[in-house]
Amino acid sequence: MPLLPAPFVRCRLSATLRVLWLLSAGFSLTGSEHTATAALPAAFSDLLPHFLVEPEDEYIVKNKPVTLTCRSTPATQIYFKCNGEWVHQDDHLIERTVDPATALPVMQVTIDITRQQVEKIFGLDEYWCQCVAWSTTGTQKSQKAYIRIAYLRKNFEEEPQGKEVALDQEVLLRCHPPEGVPQAEVEWQRNEDVINPTSDPNFFITADHNLVIRKARLADTGNYTCVAKNIVARRKSSSATVLVYVNGGWSTWTTWSSCSAVCGRGWQKRSRSCTNPTPLNGGTSCEGQNVQKSACVATCPVDGGWSEWSKWSACGADCSMWRSRECTQPSPGTGGKDCQGVDLQSLNCTSEQCPQTVSGAEDVALYVGMVAVALCLTLLLIVVVLVYRRKKEGLDADVADSSILTTGFQPMGIKPSKPGVWAPRPRRPPPHSKNSHLLTIQPDLTTTTTSYQGTLRSRHDTTGKFSMTNGPLLDPLPNGSHTLHNGKLNSNPSEFVSRLSSQSFFKTLPRDVDNTSYGTFNFLGGRLTIPNMGISLLIPPEAIPRGKIYEIYLTVQRKEDLRLPLAGCQTLLSPVVSCGPPGVVLSRPVILSMDHCSDASLDNWAVRLKKQNYEGVWEDVLLMGEELVSEPYYCQLEAETCRVFTEQLGSFALVGESLHMGAAKRLRLVLFSDSYCSTLEYNIRVYCMDDTQDIFKEVMQMERQLGGRLIDEPHVLLFKDSYHNLRLSIHDMPQAHWRSKLLAGYQEIPFYHIWNGSQRYLHCTFTLERLSLSTCELTCQLCVWQVEGEGQSFSLDFNIAKDTRSVDSECLLMDSNATALAGPSAFQIPYLIRQKICSSLDAPCPNGADWRMLAQRLKLEKHMSFFASKASPTSVILDLWEAQHFHSGNINQLAAVMADIGKQEAMIFLVSDGEC
């Protein structure tokens, strides 16, 4: 056998090894459709195969397999290799054709890849496949095709957040789509409409999928959603509410009006409106005054006046003589009246030149008599008028003086006479009183200046008459003097309220006797309380200067009686409480206690104390957490109560502005139904209100008048500043006995009605229907939640035919204490003991056993700087303790604190009652 060339030997050897390898791999080279074709024509025997189609990257969606295709020419065999292993020949689908242009054989092979095949190596490496083509000359490998399992996770890595932005401000909404393979594409929607930055250049989508609004327009207000999608799924983020607000701007001033006075000094005004632009979507109102006044002087109209009559003319031929006058003293001007009367007079005369004139004594006497009678009548009329005016002035003076000199205060207390009804209960003082120095107090009821509207009078003031420029503050009382005994006050409440409200300064006060308390106080101090409302006013000893006696009131304003200016995220957190009269002089701060409905976290809120000034404008007087001890106001915020230290009386309210969406208000849910039901329909009324006692009391009284029945205990929930509405629904009713008549699955209360609404309470009614009149038992679940927030569920189980709950006894606990207490009876700590404690602890002690340790023991250390700014820090601490523990205070506990401090003066608590 002849020797073959070395290259030829190597070719034959490689071909032989390839055949052996294919046989070992399980491939058949003969007897099937997978067998290689006959040898290529000699003209193409030296060609290597090249690929017409190579496998591409693929994604497996859910459980659907993918197909890989490989086509090559000229090729005798094509096989796939996946992740380094040959794919079995039975998994190949082979198709052979001939290229008509070149007459070369074309071979196409396809395989299917399933999800299970890919998952077997998931996490080790990426799954790949490539095809290998053979010809008689050699082999070629295709590119690698990677097969991945497609997915898109549900949760966004970052969702857009709602914002409130000013007009023309740039807005950035962030969005980080969920992880997915292939990577998700992102689009933005506004109110379910796709945003196209090409058609609206005001929008711009960044490379990292954030949405930029270059200049916020009013039309850009809406709900924005980030949408992520790939070949597997489509995900939508939660909606982000963008509220574009417009801050108000003043219009130009109008021209000055005409002077209010027709003559002399007056006023003229001009105005402007907050309409350039008008505040929208919670934008701030314009700051400043909308009306300006200016003094003016109007030129007075001058009425004309007659000059003196001229001398009579000589007797004329017609037996008459003339005289004249002119309207020149002064001449009429500036719209004044012309002179009234004639400017020319004539008179018959006797003259030698008048032969017709015949004078007689009878005519002269007649004229003289007529003139005398006219003069007498004129004088008599003048005398009558003067006498009448003098008598009227004397009568008025007597009335005014008597009302001043004989009138005293008539203090009173409003106490409930029976549950649910408030009525005055007069008390008669015993004949012998330990507080006899408080009897028969007759203070002054007048004021002489406009700057002070209170009722003040020194105990030893003996002035007989006063200037009545402004009139009395209160109308005179019918009795000359009244009695105040042991701090218990008695009178007719409606009489006081009507007298107070009739005055010009107090006409805005509500004439609601149930929500008003008042009394007369001196330097010993006292306390005013409005029953069942959590509102009280503590007047510490020495707060009223010695020698002064004030009549002080405390009342609650209803929301519908006034409109508090709220802007942005602000909301009212407390009732609006008025105490007065404004302008009284106080030596030290009084303490006003009232409920609030915030979560009491200053990290979530910017809480402001607002006060109404003399012009009726609400002003910020304090920002919680940034109090200045030099200011006349200070505030302590407890879990449910706010204590306001103030040296000026007036109208106060607590307003909160949420700093972020974690801020929450406490709401109280109360459920009522009809006390008697004789039909198949049954209504359940659900009230939603701020968690303060004044609103709760109002709802209870209203339901009592309607004949309502309380069907469950009140529930408290937190309502967050998330712009989401409150939804309520009833579930899990026994379908065999009850069904709901509501068309919707839930009822919804808008967010802004609760957060910024002027209504004191909101309610919705669930109408149910029982299938039989004999059905009386009702069990169900009341679900309450904010949209896209956590909710609460309350179980209801009651009998509609039985009324076992008493509204008055269980929920509207009647306060049996007097509404007004004056003197020592208003305090837990006797006056003498109080003075000894102050003298013991006010002086600094080297070891710290002074007022500072008392504040620490009473857990009031965060107010140290405020206490230190006062002349007697201990007295202010004791005032706060009295305000906190009026109903629940235990003086023995305070004695234990004193003993813990290490003061031997703790024994002063054992002072006898007679000494105190």
PDB file of C-alpha atoms in Angstrom, residues 129-246:
ATOM      1  CA  CYS A 129     -26.736  26.394  23.632  1.00  0.00           C
ATOM      2  CA  GLN A 130     -24.786  26.434  20.358  1.00  0.00           C
ATOM      3  CA  CYS A 131     -24.859  24.263  17.238  1.00  0.00           C
ATOM      4  CA  VAL A 132     -21.895  22.499  15.558  1.00  0.00           C
ATOM      5  CA  ALA A 133     -21.966  21.812  11.788  1.00  0.00           C
ATOM      6  CA  TRP A 134     -19.783  19.214   9.944  1.00  0.00           C
ATOM      7  CA  SER A 135     -18.688  18.887   6.364  1.00  0.00           C
ATOM      8  CA  THR A 136     -16.116  16.669   4.768  1.00  0.00           C
ATOM      9  CA  THR A 137     -13.626  19.442   5.192  1.00  0.00           C
ATOM     10  CA  GLY A 138     -14.154  20.346   8.842  1.00  0.00           C
ATOM     11  CA  THR A 139     -16.486  21.788  11.501  1.00  0.00           C
ATOM     12  CA  GLN A 140     -17.897  25.190  12.441  1.00  0.00           C
ATOM     13  CA  LYS A 141     -19.494  26.402  15.717  1.00  0.00           C
ATOM     14  CA  SER A 142     -22.331  28.923  15.918  1.00  0.00           C
ATOM     15  CA  GLN A 143     -22.674  31.715  18.429  1.00  0.00           C
ATOM     16  CA  LYS A 144     -23.958  30.883  21.877  1.00  0.00           C
ATOM     17  CA  ALA A 145     -27.630  31.479  22.574  1.00  0.00           C
ATOM     18  CA  TYR A 146     -28.577  32.154  26.223  1.00  0.00           C
ATOM     19  CA  ILE A 147     -31.922  30.924  27.520  1.00  0.00           C
ATOM     20  CA  ARG A 148     -33.303  32.720  30.585  1.00  0.00           C
ATOM     21  CA  ILE A 149     -36.540  32.340  32.599  1.00  0.00           C
ATOM     22  CA  ALA A 150     -38.515  35.567  32.293  1.00  0.00           C
ATOM     23  CA  TYR A 151     -40.184  37.088  35.404  1.00  0.00           C
ATOM     24  CA  LEU A 152     -41.280  40.411  36.890  1.00  0.00           C
ATOM     25  CA  ARG A 153     -41.593  40.803  40.652  1.00  0.00           C
ATOM     26  CA  LYS A 154     -44.701  42.394  42.191  1.00  0.00           C
ATOM     27  CA  ASN A 155     -43.277  45.057  44.486  1.00  0.00           C
ATOM     28  CA  PHE A 156     -41.646  48.244  43.297  1.00  0.00           C
ATOM     29  CA  GLU A 157     -38.291  48.981  44.848  1.00  0.00           C
ATOM     30  CA  GLU A 158     -39.343  52.645  45.131  1.00  0.00           C
ATOM     31  CA  GLU A 159     -42.826  54.019  44.553  1.00  0.00           C
ATOM     32  CA  PRO A 160     -43.772  57.631  43.804  1.00  0.00           C
ATOM     33  CA  GLN A 161     -44.911  59.736  46.767  1.00  0.00           C
ATOM     34  CA  GLY A 162     -47.677  62.335  46.760  1.00  0.00           C
ATOM     35  CA  LYS A 163     -46.720  65.993  46.954  1.00  0.00           C
ATOM     36  CA  GLU A 164     -48.208  69.432  47.361  1.00  0.00           C
ATOM     37  CA  VAL A 165     -46.379  71.920  45.172  1.00  0.00           C
ATOM     38  CA  ALA A 166     -46.783  75.548  44.319  1.00  0.00           C
ATOM     39  CA  LEU A 167     -47.674  76.720  40.849  1.00  0.00           C
ATOM     40  CA  ASP A 168     -44.681  76.767  38.430  1.00  0.00           C
ATOM     41  CA  GLN A 169     -42.578  74.691  40.829  1.00  0.00           C
ATOM     42  CA  GLU A 170     -40.554  71.729  39.531  1.00  0.00           C
ATOM     43  CA  VAL A 171     -41.842  68.321  40.623  1.00  0.00           C
ATOM     44  CA  LEU A 172     -39.797  65.112  40.817  1.00  0.00           C
ATOM     45  CA  LEU A 173     -41.633  61.785  41.185  1.00  0.00           C
ATOM     46  CA  ARG A 174     -39.281  58.863  41.767  1.00  0.00           C
ATOM     47  CA  CYS A 175     -39.912  55.315  40.547  1.00  0.00           C
ATOM     48  CA  HIS A 176     -37.678  52.245  40.754  1.00  0.00           C
ATOM     49  CA  PRO A 177     -39.479  49.391  38.950  1.00  0.00           C
ATOM     50  CA  PRO A 178     -39.570  45.820  40.258  1.00  0.00           C
ATOM     51  CA  GLU A 179     -36.727  43.453  39.463  1.00  0.00           C
ATOM     52  CA  GLY A 180     -37.356  41.436  36.296  1.00  0.00           C
ATOM     53  CA  VAL A 181     -35.891  39.514  33.359  1.00  0.00           C
ATOM     54  CA  PRO A 182     -35.855  41.022  30.833  1.00  0.00           C
ATOM     55  CA  GLN A 183     -35.583  44.419  32.497  1.00  0.00           C
ATOM     56  CA  ALA A 184     -38.958  46.136  32.733  1.00  0.00           C
ATOM     57  CA  GLU A 185     -39.861  49.113  30.623  1.00  0.00           C
ATOM     58  CA  VAL A 186     -41.434  52.051  32.481  1.00  0.00           C
ATOM     59  CA  GLU A 187     -44.198  54.418  31.488  1.00  0.00           C
ATOM     60  CA  TRP A 188     -46.088  57.022  33.543  1.00  0.00           C
ATOM     61  CA  GLN A 189     -49.815  57.620  33.765  1.00  0.00           C
ATOM     62  CA  ARG A 190     -51.785  60.569  35.038  1.00  0.00           C
ATOM     63  CA  ASN A 191     -55.343  59.730  35.972  1.00  0.00           C
ATOM     64  CA  GLU A 192     -55.001  56.469  34.009  1.00  0.00           C
ATOM     65  CA  ASP A 193     -53.891  58.321  30.837  1.00  0.00           C
ATOM     66  CA  VAL A 194     -50.389  57.584  29.487  1.00  0.00           C
ATOM     67  CA  ILE A 195     -48.006  60.545  29.648  1.00  0.00           C
ATOM     68  CA  ASN A 196     -46.184  61.189  26.369  1.00  0.00           C
ATOM     69  CA  PRO A 197     -43.224  63.550  26.841  1.00  0.00           C
ATOM     70  CA  THR A 198     -43.018  63.987  23.081  1.00  0.00           C
ATOM     71  CA  SER A 199     -46.448  65.579  22.845  1.00  0.00           C
ATOM     72  CA  ASP A 200     -46.139  67.469  26.152  1.00  0.00           C
ATOM     73  CA  PRO A 201     -42.596  68.820  26.662  1.00  0.00           C
ATOM     74  CA  ASN A 202     -43.497  69.873  30.223  1.00  0.00           C
ATOM     75  CA  PHE A 203     -42.937  66.228  31.184  1.00  0.00           C
ATOM     76  CA  PHE A 204     -39.556  64.526  31.126  1.00  0.00           C
ATOM     77  CA  ILE A 205     -38.720  60.903  32.010  1.00  0.00           C
ATOM     78  CA  THR A 206     -35.130  60.418  33.165  1.00  0.00           C
ATOM     79  CA  ALA A 207     -32.886  57.462  32.356  1.00  0.00           C
ATOM     80  CA  ASP A 208     -33.552  55.997  35.793  1.00  0.00           C
ATOM     81  CA  HIS A 209     -37.333  56.147  35.170  1.00  0.00           C
ATOM     82  CA  ASN A 210     -38.135  59.211  37.319  1.00  0.00           C
ATOM     83  CA  LEU A 211     -40.803  61.660  36.126  1.00  0.00           C
ATOM     84  CA  VAL A 212     -39.980  65.365  36.101  1.00  0.00           C
ATOM     85  CA  ILE A 213     -42.655  68.041  35.734  1.00  0.00           C
ATOM     86  CA  ARG A 214     -40.658  71.076  34.697  1.00  0.00           C
ATOM     87  CA  LYS A 215     -43.281  73.663  35.762  1.00  0.00           C
ATOM     88  CA  ALA A 216     -46.317  72.558  37.714  1.00  0.00           C
ATOM     89  CA  ARG A 217     -49.583  73.700  36.199  1.00  0.00           C
ATOM     90  CA  LEU A 218     -53.075  73.519  37.663  1.00  0.00           C
ATOM     91  CA  ALA A 219     -53.880  70.904  35.041  1.00  0.00           C
ATOM     92  CA  ASP A 220     -51.053  68.757  36.407  1.00  0.00           C
ATOM     93  CA  THR A 221     -53.026  68.094  39.592  1.00  0.00           C
ATOM     94  CA  GLY A 222     -53.956  64.426  39.620  1.00  0.00           C
ATOM     95  CA  ASN A 223     -53.018  60.868  40.551  1.00  0.00           C
ATOM     96  CA  TYR A 224     -49.719  59.697  39.037  1.00  0.00           C
ATOM     97  CA  THR A 225     -48.890  56.026  38.577  1.00  0.00           C
ATOM     98  CA  CYS A 226     -45.643  54.352  37.542  1.00  0.00           C
ATOM     99  CA  VAL A 227     -46.246  51.346  35.238  1.00  0.00           C
ATOM    100  CA  ALA A 228     -43.541  48.665  34.699  1.00  0.00           C
ATOM    101  CA  LYS A 229     -43.951  45.936  32.072  1.00  0.00           C
ATOM    102  CA  ASN A 230     -42.011  43.240  30.237  1.00  0.00           C
ATOM    103  CA  ILE A 231     -42.925  40.096  28.268  1.00  0.00           C
ATOM    104  CA  VAL A 232     -44.183  38.410  31.454  1.00  0.00           C
ATOM    105  CA  ALA A 233     -46.383  40.883  33.304  1.00  0.00           C
ATOM    106  CA  ARG A 234     -47.421  44.489  33.835  1.00  0.00           C
ATOM    107  CA  ARG A 235     -47.165  46.101  37.286  1.00  0.00           C
ATOM    108  CA  LYS A 236     -48.636  49.398  38.558  1.00  0.00           C
ATOM    109  CA  SER A 237     -47.366  51.334  41.534  1.00  0.00           C
ATOM    110  CA  SER A 238     -49.653  52.951  44.079  1.00  0.00           C
ATOM    111  CA  SER A 239     -50.988  56.299  42.955  1.00  0.00           C
ATOM    112  CA  ALA A 240     -49.194  59.441  44.095  1.00  0.00           C
ATOM    113  CA  THR A 241     -51.429  62.487  44.397  1.00  0.00           C
ATOM    114  CA  VAL A 242     -49.855  65.686  43.144  1.00  0.00           C
ATOM    115  CA  LEU A 243     -51.754  68.737  44.322  1.00  0.00           C
ATOM    116  CA  VAL A 244     -50.757  71.975  42.635  1.00  0.00           C
ATOM    117  CA  TYR A 245     -51.817  74.830  44.871  1.00  0.00           C
ATOM    118  CA  VAL A 246     -51.939  78.516  44.179  1.00  0.00           C
TER     119      VAL A 246
END
